[in-house]
Short mmCIF file of C-alpha atoms in Angstrom, two decimals:
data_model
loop_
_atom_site.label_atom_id
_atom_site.label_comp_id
_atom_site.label_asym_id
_atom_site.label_seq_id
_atom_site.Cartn_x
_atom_site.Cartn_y
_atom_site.Cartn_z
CA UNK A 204 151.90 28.71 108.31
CA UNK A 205 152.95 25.36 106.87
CA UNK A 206 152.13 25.48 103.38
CA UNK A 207 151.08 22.02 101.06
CA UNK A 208 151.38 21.85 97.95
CA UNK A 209 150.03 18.75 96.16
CA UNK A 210 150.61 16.44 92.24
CA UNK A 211 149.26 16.17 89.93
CA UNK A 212 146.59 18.64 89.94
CA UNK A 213 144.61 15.92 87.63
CA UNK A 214 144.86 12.14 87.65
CA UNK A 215 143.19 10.23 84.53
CA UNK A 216 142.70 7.02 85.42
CA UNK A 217 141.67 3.51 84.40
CA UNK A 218 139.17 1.23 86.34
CA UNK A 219 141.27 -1.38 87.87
CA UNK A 220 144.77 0.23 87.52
CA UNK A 221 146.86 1.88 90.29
CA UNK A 222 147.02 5.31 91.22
CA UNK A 223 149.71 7.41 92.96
CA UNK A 224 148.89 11.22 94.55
CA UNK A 225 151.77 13.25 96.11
CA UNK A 226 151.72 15.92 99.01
CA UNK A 227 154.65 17.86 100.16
CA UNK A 228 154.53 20.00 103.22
CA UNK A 229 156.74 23.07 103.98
CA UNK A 230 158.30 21.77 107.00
CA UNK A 231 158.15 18.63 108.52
CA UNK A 232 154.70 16.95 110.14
CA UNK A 233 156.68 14.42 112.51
CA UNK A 234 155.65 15.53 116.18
CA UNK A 235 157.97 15.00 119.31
CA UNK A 236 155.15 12.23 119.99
CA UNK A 237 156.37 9.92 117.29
CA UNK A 238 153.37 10.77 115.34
CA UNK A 239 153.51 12.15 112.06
CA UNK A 240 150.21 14.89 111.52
CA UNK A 241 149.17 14.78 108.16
CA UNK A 242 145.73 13.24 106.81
CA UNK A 243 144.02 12.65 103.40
CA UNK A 244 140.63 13.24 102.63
CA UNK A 245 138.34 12.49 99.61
CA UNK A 246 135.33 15.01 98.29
CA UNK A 247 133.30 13.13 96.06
CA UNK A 248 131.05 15.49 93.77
CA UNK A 249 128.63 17.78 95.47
CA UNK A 250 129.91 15.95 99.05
CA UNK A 251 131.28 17.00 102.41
CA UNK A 252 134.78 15.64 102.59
CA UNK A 253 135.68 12.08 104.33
CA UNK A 254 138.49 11.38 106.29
CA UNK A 255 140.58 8.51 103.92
CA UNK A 256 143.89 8.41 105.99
CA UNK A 257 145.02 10.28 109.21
CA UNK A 258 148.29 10.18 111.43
CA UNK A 259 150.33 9.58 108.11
CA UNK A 260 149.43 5.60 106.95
CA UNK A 261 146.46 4.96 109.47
CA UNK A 262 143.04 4.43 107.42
CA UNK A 263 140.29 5.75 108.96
CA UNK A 264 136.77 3.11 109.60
CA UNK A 265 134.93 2.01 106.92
CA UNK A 266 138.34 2.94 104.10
CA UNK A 267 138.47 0.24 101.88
CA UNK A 268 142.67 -1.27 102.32
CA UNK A 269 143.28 -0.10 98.26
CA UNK A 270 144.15 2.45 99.45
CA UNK A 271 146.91 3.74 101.38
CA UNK A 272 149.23 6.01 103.09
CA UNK A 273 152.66 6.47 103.57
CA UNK A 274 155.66 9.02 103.71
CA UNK A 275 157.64 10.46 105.97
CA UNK A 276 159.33 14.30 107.35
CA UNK A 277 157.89 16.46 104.16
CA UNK A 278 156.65 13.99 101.65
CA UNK A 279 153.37 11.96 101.72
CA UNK A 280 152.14 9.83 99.13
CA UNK A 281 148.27 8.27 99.15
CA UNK A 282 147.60 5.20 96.69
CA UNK A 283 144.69 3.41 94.97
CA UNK A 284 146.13 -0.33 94.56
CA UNK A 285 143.01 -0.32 92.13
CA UNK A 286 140.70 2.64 91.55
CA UNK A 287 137.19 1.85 91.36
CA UNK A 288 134.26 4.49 89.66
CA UNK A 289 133.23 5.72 93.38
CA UNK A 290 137.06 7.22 93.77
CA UNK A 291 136.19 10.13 91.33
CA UNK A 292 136.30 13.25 93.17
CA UNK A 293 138.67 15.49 94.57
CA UNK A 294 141.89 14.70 97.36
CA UNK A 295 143.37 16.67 100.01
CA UNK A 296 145.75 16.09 102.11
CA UNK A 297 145.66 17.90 105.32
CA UNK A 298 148.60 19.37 108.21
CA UNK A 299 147.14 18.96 111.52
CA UNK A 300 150.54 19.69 112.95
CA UNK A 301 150.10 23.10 114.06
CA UNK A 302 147.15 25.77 114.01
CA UNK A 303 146.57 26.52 111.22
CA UNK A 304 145.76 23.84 109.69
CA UNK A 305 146.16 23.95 106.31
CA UNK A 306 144.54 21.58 103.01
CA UNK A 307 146.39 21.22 100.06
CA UNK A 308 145.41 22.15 96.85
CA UNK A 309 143.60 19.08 96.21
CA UNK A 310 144.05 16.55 93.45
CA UNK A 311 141.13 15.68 90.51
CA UNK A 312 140.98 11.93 90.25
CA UNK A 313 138.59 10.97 86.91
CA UNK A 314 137.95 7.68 84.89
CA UNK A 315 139.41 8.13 81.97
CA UNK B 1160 128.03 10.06 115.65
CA UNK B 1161 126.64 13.19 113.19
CA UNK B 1162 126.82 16.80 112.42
CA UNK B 1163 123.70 18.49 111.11
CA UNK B 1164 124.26 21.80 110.05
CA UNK B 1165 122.00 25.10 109.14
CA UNK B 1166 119.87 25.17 105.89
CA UNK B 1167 121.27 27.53 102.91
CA UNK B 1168 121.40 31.13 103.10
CA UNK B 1169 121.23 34.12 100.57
CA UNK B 1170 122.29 37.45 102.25
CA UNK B 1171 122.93 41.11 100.86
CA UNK B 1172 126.15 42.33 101.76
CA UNK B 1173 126.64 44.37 105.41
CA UNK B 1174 124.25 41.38 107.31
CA UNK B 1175 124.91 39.70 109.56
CA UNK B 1176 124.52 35.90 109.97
CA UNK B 1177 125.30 32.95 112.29
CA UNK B 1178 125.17 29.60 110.91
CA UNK B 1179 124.50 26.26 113.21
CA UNK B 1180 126.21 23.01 113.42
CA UNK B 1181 125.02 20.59 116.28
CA UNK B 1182 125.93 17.33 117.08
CA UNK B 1183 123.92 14.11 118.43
CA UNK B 1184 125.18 10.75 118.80
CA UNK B 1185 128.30 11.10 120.84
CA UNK B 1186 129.44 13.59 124.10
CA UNK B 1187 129.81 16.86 122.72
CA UNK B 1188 131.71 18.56 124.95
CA UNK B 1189 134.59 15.89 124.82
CA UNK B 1190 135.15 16.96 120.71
CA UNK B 1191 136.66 19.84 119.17
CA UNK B 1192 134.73 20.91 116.39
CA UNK B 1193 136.09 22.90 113.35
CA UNK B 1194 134.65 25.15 110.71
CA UNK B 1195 136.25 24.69 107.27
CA UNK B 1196 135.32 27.32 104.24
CA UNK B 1197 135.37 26.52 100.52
CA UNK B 1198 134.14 28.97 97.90
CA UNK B 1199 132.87 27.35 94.73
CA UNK B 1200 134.88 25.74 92.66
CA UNK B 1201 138.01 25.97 95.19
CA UNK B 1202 139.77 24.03 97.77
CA UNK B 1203 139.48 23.90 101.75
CA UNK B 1204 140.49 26.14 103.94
CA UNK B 1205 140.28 25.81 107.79
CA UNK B 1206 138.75 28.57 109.82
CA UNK B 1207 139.35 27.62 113.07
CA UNK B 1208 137.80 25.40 116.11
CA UNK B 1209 136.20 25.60 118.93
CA UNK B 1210 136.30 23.18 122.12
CA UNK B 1211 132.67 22.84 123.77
CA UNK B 1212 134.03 22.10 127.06
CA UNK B 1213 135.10 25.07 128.26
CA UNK B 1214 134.65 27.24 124.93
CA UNK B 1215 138.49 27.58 124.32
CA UNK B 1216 138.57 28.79 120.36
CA UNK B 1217 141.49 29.18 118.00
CA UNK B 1218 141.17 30.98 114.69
CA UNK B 1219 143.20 31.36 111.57
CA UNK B 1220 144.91 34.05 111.66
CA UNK B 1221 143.19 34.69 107.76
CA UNK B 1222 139.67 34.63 109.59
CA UNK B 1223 140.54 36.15 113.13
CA UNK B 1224 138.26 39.50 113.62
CA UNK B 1225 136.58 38.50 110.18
CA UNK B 1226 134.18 35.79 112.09
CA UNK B 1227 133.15 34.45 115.47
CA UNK B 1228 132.87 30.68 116.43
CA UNK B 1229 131.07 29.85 119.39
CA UNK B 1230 129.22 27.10 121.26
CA UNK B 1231 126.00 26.45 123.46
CA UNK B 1232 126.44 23.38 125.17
CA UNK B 1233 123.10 22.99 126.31
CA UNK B 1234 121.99 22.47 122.88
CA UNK B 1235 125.02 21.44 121.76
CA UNK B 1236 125.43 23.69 118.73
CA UNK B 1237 128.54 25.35 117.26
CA UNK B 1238 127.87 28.53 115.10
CA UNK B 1239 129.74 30.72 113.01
CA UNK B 1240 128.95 34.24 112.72
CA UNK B 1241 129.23 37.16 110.45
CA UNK B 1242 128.67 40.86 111.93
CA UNK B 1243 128.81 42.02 108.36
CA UNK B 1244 128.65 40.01 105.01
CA UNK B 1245 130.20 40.42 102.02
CA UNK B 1246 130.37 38.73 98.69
CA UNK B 1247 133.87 37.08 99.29
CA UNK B 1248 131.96 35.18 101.91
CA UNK B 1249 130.08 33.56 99.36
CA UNK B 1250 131.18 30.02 100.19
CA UNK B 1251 130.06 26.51 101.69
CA UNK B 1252 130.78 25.95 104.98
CA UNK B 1253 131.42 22.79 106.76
CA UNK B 1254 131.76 21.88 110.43
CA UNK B 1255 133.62 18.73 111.32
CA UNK B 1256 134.58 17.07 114.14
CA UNK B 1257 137.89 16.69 115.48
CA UNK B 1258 139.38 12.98 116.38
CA UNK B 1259 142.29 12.39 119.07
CA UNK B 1260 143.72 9.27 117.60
CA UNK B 1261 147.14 10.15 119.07
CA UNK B 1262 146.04 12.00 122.09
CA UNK B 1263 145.70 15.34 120.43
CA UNK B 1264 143.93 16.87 117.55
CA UNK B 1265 144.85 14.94 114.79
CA UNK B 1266 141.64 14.25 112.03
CA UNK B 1267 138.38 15.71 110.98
CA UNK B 1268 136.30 12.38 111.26
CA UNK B 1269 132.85 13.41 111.28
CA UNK B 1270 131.57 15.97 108.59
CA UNK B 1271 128.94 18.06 108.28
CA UNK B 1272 126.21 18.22 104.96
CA UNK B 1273 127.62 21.94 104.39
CA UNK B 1274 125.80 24.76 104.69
CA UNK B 1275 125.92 27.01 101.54
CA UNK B 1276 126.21 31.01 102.19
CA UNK B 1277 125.25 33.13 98.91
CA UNK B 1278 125.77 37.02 99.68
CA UNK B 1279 124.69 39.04 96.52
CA UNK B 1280 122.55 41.97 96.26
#
């Protein structure tokens, strides 16, 4: 199994500044497709997850553009140009390279 | 486009239980749909999928013999199934559905509300 690992495990943060989560995978996500497998999601409190970013740097419909994807082979990185109250919750980034999938152990974004 | 899953469930360990997830809003059988487990307090794991096409299934290897995931198209609802409970099932349990952005399996777009499974006795 491809195993993620994910830091920090907590992210204090301040309305209106930047943030910066990392994701490492075990072996590399790039496909022989040219498309690189690996997805971030977003659980706010007591919520199903949402899909944030997939393929890599792709946001999904309806993600505001503060944040973003990007990273390449092993190492992923999503950002918050400018993290607003409703980004509190949990992130995960996701493998979807090969079965099993496999989540991260999820990063703790709070307003500090 | 949504998933509506199964209301809550408390069980006493050694029941059995299947759990619902169906879909309206798009063509089901075109979607893979996966189950995804997270016990309180923890992170997500992924279970497995099923394709409601032709009922093609893949499991995780951690959940394979532990649970069954099948489909009925004509009502287009995906279950998951315990033969026999026990409290490390105690968990929420989403379904989402799969997206094909690249041409293959790629993102879990479309989320379930969870359906909680409490085995205690």
């Amino acid at each position: 199994d491809i195993v993620m690992t994910q830091s920090p495990v907590s992210l204090p943060v301040t309305p209106g500044e930047a943030a910066s989560i990392s994701c490492r995978s075990s072996q590399g996500l790039l496909n022989s497709n040219g498309y690189t497998y690996l997805d971030w999601y977003l659980q706010r409190p007591g919520q199903s997850p949402q899909l944030l970013i997939y393929l890599g740097s792709n946001r999904a419909s309806g993600v505001p553009d503060r944040f973003s994807g990007s990273g390449s082979g092993t190492d992923f990185t999503l950002q918050i140009s400018r993290v607003e109250a409703e980004d509190v919750g949990v992130y995960f980034c996701m493998q979807a390279l090969q079965t099993p999938f496999t989540f991260g152990p999820g990063t703790r974004v709070e307003i500090k | 486009v949504q998933l509506v899953q199964s209301g809550a469930e408390v069980r006493e360990p050694g029941d059995s239980l299947k759990i619902s997830c169906q879909g309206s809003g798009y063509f089901f059988m075109k979607y893979w749909i996966g189950w995804v487990r997270q016990k309180p307090g923890k992170g997500l794991e992924w279970m497995g999928m099923i394709y409601p096409g032709d009922s093609e299934t893949i499991y995780s290897p951690s959940f394979e013999g532990q649970v069954t995931i099948s489909v009925d198209r004509s009502t287009r609802n995906a279950y998951l199934e315990w033969s026999s409970l026990t409290a490390s099932d105690t968990a929420i349990y989403y379904c989402a559905r799969l997206e094909t952005y690249s041409g293959r399996n790629d993102a879990f777009e479309i989320w379930g509300q969870g359906t909680m499974v409490i085995v205690s006795s």
